[in-house]
PDB file of C-alpha atoms and ligand atoms in Angstrom:
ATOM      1  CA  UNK A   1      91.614 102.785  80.397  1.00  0.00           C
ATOM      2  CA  UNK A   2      90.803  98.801  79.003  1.00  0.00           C
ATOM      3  CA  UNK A   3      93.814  96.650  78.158  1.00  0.00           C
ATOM      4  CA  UNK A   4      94.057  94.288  76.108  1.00  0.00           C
ATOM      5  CA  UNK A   5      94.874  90.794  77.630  1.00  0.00           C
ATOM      6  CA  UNK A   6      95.913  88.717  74.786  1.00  0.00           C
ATOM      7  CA  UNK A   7      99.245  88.086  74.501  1.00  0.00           C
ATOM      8  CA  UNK A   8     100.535  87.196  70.996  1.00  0.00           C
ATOM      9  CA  UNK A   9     103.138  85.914  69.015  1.00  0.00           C
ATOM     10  CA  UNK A  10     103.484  89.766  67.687  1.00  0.00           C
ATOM     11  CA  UNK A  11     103.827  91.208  71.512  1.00  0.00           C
ATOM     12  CA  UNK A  12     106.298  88.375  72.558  1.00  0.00           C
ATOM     13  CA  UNK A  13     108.305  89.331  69.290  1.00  0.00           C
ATOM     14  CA  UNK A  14     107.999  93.248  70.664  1.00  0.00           C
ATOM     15  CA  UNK A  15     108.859  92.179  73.798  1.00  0.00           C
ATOM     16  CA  UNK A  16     112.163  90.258  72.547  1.00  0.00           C
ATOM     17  CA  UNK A  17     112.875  93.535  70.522  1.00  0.00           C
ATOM     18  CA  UNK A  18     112.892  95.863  73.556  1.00  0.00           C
ATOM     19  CA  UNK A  19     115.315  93.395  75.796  1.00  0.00           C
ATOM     20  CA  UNK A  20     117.695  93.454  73.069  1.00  0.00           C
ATOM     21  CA  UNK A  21     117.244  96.845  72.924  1.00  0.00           C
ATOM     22  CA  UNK A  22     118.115  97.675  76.635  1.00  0.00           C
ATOM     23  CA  UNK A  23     120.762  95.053  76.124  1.00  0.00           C
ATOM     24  CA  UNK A  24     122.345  97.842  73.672  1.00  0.00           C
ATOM     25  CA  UNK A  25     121.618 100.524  76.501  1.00  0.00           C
ATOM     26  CA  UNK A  26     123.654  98.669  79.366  1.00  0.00           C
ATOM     27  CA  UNK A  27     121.236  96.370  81.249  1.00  0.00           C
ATOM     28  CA  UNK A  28     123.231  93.240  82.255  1.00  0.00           C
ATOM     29  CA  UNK A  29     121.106  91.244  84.816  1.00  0.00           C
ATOM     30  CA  UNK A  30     119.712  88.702  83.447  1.00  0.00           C
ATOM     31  CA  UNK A  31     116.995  87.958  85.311  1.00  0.00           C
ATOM     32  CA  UNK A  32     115.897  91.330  85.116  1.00  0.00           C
ATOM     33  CA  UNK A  33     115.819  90.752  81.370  1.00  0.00           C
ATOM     34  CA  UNK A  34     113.890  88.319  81.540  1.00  0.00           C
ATOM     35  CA  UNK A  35     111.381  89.389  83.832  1.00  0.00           C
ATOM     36  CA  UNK A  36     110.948  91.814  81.216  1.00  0.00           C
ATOM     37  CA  UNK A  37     110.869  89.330  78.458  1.00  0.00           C
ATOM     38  CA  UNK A  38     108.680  87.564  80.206  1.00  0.00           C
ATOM     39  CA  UNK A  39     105.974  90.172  81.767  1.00  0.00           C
ATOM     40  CA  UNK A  40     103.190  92.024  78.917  1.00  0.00           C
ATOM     41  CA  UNK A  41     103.803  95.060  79.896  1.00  0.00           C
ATOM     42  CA  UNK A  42     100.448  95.921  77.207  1.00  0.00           C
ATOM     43  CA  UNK A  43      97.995  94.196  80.025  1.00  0.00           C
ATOM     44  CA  UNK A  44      99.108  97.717  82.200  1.00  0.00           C
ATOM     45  CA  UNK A  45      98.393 100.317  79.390  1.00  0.00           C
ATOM     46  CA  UNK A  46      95.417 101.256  77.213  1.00  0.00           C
ATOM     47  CA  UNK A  47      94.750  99.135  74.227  1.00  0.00           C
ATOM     48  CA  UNK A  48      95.552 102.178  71.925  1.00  0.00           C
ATOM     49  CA  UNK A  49      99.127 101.572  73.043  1.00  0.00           C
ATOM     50  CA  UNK A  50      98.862  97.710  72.763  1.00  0.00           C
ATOM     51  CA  UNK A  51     101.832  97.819  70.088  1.00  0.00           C
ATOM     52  CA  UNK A  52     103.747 100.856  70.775  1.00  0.00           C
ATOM     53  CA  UNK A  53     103.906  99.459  74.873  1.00  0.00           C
ATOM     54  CA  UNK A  54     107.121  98.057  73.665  1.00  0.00           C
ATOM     55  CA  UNK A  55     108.854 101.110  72.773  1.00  0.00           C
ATOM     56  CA  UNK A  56     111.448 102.514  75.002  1.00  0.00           C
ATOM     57  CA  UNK A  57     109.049 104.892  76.395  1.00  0.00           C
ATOM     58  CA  UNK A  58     106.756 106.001  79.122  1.00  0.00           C
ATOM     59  CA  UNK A  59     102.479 106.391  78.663  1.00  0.00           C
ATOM     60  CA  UNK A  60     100.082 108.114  80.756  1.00  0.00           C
ATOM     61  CA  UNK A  61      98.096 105.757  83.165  1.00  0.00           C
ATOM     62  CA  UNK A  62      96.021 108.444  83.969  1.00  0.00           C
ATOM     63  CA  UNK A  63      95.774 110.787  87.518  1.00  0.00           C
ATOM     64  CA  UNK A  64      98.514 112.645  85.332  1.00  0.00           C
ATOM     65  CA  UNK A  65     100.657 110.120  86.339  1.00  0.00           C
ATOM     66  CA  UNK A  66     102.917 107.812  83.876  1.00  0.00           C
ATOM     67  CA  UNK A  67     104.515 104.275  83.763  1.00  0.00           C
ATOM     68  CA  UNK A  68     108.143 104.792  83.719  1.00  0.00           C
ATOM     69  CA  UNK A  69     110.186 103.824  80.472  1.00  0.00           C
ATOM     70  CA  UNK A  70     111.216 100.069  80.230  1.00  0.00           C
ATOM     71  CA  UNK A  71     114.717 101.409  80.585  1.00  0.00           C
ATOM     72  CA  UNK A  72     114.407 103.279  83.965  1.00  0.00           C
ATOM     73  CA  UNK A  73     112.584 100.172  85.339  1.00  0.00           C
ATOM     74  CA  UNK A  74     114.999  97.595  84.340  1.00  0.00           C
ATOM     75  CA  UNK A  75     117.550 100.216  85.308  1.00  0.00           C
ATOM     76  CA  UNK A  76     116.284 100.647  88.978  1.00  0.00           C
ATOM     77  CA  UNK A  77     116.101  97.132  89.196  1.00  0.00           C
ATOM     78  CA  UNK A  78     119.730  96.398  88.232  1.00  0.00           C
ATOM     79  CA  UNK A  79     120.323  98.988  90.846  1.00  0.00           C
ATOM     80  CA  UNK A  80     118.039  97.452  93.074  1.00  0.00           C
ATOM     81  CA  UNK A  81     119.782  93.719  93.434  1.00  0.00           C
ATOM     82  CA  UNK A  82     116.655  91.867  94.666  1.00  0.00           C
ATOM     83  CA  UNK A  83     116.953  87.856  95.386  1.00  0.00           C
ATOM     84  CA  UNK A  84     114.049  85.447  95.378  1.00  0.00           C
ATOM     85  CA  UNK A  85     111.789  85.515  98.480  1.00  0.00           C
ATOM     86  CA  UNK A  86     113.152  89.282  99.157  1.00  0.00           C
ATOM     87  CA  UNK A  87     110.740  91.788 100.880  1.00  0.00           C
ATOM     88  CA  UNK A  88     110.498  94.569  98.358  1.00  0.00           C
ATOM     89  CA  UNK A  89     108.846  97.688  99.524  1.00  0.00           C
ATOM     90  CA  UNK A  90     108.079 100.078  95.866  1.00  0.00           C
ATOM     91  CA  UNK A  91     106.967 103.807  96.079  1.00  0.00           C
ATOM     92  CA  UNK A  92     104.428 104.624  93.327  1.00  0.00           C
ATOM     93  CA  UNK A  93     102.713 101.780  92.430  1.00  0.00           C
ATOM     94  CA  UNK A  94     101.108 103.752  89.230  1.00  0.00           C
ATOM     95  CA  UNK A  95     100.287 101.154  86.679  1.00  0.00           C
ATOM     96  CA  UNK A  96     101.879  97.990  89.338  1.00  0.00           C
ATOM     97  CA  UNK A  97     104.434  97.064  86.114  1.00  0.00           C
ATOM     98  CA  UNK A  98     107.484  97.436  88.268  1.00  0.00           C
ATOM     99  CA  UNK A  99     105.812  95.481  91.045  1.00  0.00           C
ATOM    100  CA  UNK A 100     104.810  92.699  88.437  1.00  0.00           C
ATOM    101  CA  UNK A 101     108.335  92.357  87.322  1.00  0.00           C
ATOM    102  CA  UNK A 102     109.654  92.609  91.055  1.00  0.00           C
ATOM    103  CA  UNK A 103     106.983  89.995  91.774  1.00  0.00           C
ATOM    104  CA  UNK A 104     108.179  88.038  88.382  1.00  0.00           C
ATOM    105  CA  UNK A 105     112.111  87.553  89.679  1.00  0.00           C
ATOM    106  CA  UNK A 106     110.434  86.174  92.942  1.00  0.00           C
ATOM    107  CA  UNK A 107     110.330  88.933  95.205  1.00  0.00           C
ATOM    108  CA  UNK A 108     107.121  89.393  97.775  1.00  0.00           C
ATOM    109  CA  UNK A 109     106.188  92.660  96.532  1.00  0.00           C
ATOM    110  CA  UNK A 110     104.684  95.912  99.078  1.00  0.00           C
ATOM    111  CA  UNK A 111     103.804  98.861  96.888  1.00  0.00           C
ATOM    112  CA  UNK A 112     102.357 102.049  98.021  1.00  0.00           C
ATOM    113  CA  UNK A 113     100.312 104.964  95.877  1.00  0.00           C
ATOM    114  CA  UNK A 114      99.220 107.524  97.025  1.00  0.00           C
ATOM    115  CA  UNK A 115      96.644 108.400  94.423  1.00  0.00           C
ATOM    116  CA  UNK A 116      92.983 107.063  94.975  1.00  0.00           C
ATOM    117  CA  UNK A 117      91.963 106.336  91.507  1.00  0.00           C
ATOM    118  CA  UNK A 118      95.144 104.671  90.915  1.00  0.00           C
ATOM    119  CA  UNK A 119      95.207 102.231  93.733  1.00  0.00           C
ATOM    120  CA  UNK A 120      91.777 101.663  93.558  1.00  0.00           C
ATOM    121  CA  UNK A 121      91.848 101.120  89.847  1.00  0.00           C
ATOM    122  CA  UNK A 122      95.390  98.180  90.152  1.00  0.00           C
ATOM    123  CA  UNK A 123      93.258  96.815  93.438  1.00  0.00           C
ATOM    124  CA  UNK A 124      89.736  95.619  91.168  1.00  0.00           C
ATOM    125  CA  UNK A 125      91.380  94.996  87.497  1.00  0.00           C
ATOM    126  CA  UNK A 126      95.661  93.828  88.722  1.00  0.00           C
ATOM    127  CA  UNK A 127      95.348  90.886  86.123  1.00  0.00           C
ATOM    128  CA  UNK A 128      97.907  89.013  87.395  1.00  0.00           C
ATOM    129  CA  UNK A 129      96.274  87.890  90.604  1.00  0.00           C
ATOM    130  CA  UNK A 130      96.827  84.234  90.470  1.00  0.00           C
ATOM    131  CA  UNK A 131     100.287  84.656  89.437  1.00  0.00           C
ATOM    132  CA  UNK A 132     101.274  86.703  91.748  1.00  0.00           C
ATOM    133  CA  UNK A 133      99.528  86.494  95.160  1.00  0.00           C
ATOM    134  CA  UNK A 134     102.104  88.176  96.625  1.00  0.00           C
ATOM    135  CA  UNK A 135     102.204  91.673  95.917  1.00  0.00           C
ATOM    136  CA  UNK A 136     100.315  93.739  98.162  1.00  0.00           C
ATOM    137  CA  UNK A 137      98.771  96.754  97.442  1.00  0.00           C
ATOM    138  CA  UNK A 138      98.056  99.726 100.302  1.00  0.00           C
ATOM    139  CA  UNK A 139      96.619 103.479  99.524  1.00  0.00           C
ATOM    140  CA  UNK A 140      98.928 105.849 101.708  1.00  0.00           C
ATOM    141  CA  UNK A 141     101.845 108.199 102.165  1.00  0.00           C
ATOM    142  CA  UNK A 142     104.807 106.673 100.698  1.00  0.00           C
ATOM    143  CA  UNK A 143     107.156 109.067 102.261  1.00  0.00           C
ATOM    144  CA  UNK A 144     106.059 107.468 105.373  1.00  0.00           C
ATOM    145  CA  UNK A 145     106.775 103.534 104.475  1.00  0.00           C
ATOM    146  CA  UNK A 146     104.837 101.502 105.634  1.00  0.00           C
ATOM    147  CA  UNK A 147     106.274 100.697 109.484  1.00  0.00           C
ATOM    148  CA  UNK A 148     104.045  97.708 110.267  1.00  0.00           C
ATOM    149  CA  UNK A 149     105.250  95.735 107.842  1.00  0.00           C
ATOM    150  CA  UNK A 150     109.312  96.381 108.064  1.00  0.00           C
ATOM    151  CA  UNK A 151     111.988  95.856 107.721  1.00  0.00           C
ATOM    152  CA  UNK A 152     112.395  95.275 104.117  1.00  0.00           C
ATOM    153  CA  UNK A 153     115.062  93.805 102.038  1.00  0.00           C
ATOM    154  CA  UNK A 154     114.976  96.496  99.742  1.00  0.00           C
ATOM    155  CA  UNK A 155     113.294  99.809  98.741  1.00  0.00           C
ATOM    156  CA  UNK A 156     112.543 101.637  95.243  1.00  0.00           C
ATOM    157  CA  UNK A 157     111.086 104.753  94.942  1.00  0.00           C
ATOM    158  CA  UNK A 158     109.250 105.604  91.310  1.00  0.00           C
ATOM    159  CA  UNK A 159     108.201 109.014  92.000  1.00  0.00           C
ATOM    160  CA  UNK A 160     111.217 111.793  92.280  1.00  0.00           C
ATOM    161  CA  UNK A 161     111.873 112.747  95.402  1.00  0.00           C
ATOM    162  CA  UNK A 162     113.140 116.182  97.061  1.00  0.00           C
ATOM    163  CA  UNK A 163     114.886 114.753  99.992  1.00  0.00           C
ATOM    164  CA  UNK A 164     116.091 111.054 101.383  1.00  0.00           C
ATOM    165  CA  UNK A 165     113.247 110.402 103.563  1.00  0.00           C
ATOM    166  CA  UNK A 166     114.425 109.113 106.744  1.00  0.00           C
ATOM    167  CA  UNK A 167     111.686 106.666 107.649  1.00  0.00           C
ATOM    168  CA  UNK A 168     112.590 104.862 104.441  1.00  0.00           C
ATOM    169  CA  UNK A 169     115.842 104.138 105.186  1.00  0.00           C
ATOM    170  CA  UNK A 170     115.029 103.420 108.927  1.00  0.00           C
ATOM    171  CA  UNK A 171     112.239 100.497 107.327  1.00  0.00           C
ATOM    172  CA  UNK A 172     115.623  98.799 105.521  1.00  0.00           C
ATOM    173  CA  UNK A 173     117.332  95.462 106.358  1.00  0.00           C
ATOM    174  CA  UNK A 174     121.656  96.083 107.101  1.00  0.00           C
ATOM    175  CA  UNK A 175     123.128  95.561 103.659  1.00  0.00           C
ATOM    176  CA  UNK A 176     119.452  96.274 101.823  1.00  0.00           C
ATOM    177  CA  UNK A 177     119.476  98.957  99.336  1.00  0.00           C
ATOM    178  CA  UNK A 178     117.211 101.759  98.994  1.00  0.00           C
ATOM    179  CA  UNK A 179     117.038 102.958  95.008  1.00  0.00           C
ATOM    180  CA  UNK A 180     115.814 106.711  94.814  1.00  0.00           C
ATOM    181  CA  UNK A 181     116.102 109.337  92.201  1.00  0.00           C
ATOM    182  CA  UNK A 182     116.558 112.432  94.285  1.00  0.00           C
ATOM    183  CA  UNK A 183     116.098 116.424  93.032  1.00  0.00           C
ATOM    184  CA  UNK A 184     112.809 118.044  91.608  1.00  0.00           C
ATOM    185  CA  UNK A 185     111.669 120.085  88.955  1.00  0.00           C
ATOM    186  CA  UNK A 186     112.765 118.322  85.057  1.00  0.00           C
ATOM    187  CA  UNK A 187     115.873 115.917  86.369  1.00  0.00           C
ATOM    188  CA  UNK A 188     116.816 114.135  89.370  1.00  0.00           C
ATOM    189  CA  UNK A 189     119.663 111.827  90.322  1.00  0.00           C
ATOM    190  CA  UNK A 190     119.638 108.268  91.149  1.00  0.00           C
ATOM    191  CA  UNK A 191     121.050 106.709  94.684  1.00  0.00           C
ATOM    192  CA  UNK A 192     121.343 103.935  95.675  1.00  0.00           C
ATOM    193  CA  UNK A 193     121.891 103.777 100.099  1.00  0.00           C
ATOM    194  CA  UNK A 194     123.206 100.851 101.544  1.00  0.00           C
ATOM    195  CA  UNK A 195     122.273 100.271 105.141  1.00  0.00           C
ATOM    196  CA  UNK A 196     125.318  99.631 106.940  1.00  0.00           C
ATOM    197  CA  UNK A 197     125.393  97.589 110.375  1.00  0.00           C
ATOM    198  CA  UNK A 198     125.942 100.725 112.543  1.00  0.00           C
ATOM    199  CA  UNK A 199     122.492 101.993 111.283  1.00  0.00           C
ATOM    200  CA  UNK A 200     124.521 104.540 108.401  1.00  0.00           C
ATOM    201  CA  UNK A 201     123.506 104.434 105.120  1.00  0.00           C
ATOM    202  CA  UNK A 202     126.626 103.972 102.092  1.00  0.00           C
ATOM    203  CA  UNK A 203     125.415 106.972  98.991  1.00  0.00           C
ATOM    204  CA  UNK A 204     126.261 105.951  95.576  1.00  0.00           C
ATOM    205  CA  UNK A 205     125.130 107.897  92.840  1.00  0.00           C
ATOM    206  CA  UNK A 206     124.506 107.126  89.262  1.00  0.00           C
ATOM    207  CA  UNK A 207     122.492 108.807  86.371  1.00  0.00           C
ATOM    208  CA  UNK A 208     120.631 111.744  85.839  1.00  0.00           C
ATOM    209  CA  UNK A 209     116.925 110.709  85.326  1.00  0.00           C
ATOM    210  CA  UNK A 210     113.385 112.244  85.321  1.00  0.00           C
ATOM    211  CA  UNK A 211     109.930 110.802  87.048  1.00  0.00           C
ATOM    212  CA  UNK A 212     106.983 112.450  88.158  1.00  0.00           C
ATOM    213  CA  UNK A 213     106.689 114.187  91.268  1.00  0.00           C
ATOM    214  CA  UNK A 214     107.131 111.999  95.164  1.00  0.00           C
ATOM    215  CA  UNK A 215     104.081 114.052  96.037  1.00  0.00           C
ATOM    216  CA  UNK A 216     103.489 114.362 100.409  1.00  0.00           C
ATOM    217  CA  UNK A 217      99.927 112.981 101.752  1.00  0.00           C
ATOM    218  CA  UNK A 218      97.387 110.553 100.091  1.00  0.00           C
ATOM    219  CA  UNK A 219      95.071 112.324  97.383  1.00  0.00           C
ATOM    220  CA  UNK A 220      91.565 110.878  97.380  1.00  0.00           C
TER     221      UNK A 220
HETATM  222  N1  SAH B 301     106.001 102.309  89.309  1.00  0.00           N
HETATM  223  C1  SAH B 301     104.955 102.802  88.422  1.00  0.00           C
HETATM  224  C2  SAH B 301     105.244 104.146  87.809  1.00  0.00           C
HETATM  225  C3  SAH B 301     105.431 105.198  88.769  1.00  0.00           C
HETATM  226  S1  SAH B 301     104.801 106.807  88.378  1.00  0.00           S
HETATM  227  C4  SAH B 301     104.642 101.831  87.317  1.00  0.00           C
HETATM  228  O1  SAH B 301     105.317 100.802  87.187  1.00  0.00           O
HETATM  229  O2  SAH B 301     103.681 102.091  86.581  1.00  0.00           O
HETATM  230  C5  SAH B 301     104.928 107.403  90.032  1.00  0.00           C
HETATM  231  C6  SAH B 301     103.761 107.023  90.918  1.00  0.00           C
HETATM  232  O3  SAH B 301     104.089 107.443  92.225  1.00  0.00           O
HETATM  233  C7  SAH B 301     102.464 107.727  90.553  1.00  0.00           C
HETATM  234  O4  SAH B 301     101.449 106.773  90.422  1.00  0.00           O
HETATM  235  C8  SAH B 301     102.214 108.655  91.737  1.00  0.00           C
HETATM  236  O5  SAH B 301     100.832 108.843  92.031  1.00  0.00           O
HETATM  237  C9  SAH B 301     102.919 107.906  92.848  1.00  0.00           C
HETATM  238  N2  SAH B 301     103.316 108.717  94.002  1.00  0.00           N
HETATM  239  C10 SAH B 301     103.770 110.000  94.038  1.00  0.00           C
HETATM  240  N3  SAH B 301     104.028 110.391  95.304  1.00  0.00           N
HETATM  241  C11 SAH B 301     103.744 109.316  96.101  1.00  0.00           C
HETATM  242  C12 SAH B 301     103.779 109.091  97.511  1.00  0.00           C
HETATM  243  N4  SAH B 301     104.157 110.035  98.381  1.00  0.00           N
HETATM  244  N5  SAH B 301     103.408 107.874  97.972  1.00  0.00           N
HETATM  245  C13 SAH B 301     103.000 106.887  97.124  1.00  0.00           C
HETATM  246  N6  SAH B 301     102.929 107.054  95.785  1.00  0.00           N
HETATM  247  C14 SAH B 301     103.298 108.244  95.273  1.00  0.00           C
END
């Protein structure tokens, strides 16, 4: 996979096209918008896919994996409710998109894949590195979290999930949200758990959604 990092009049013009498009769909935040607006989401995708990258739609990134649609990512987001200089903690790093617009709204960014070739690939060629020192990249077991480093404002999860994991939600900050889609096989459901003070978590649920597999273990 080689991107191509020039970013022109034509993608900015894309890139205007597809906010007003999720605009349409029901995204409101605006600095989700324009974290969007603002982020080439081309530079994360093949250069075969340097124009149609601003379609409403997810690409393979290869591993069989994919980067979500623009929609689901503002969407989780929204959901999401990070503030500047939040911890973030992301499950499913894939293509690092989401963590580059986390990172853009001014959140310090911890994202976990577990696939090899994946993390290894966003670790050497991430091509925002000076932009965004902050987002830190670690090879593991996202159902586990990543313990060292909690607790965390917030928590998204990319990849579906078949259950709530537990260790998640223990890694969260009272009041932080954790943004899941939960169920397997072709749909899941998004949550959103808010940690309440007596260690509970608050279930909302919203849309039906699909995403690739939450997968147990690392894969080398
Ligand atoms: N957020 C990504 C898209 C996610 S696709 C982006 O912006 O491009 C889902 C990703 O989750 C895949 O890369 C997959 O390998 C990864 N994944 C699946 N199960 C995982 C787990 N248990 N821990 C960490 N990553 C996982």
């Amino acid at each position: 996979m080689q991107p191509t990092y020039n970013d022109s009049f034509r993608h900015k013009g894309l890139r205007k096209q597809l906010v007003d498009g999720l605009r349409q769909k029901g995204i409101t935040n605006q600095k989700v918008l324009d974290a969007i607006n603002h982020v080439p989401r081309h530079f994360f995708l093949d250069s075969a896919l340097e124009l149609t990258a601003y379609e409403d739609r997810a690409f393979p990134i290869g591993e069989g994996q994919t980067i979500s649609h623009p929609h689901t990512v503002a969407y989780q987001t929204e959901l999401l409710q990070p503030a500047h200089f939040d911890k973030v903690l992301e499950i499913g790093t894939g293509s690092a998109y989401q963590s580059t617009i986390l990172a853009q709204m001014g959140c310090r960014v911890f994202t976990i894949e577990r696939q090899k070739q994946l993390y290894t690939r966003v670790q050497a060629h991430y091509p925002f590195k000076k932009e965004y020192p902050l987002i830190k990249f670690f090879f593991g077991d996202g159902f586990l979290g990543l313990p060292n480093y909690a607790p965390f404002d917030h928590v998204l999860v990319t990849a579906a999930a078949p259950f709530v994991p537990q260790q998640l939600l223990s890694q969260l900050k009272t009041g932080g949200h954790l943004v899941i889609p939960v169920g397997d096989g072709s749909s899941q459901q998004m949550k959103r758990y808010t940690k309440q003070a007596d260690g509970t978590a608050k279930e909302e649920l919203f849309e039906a959604c699909m995403f690739v597999p939450m997968l147990q273990g690392k894969a080398s």
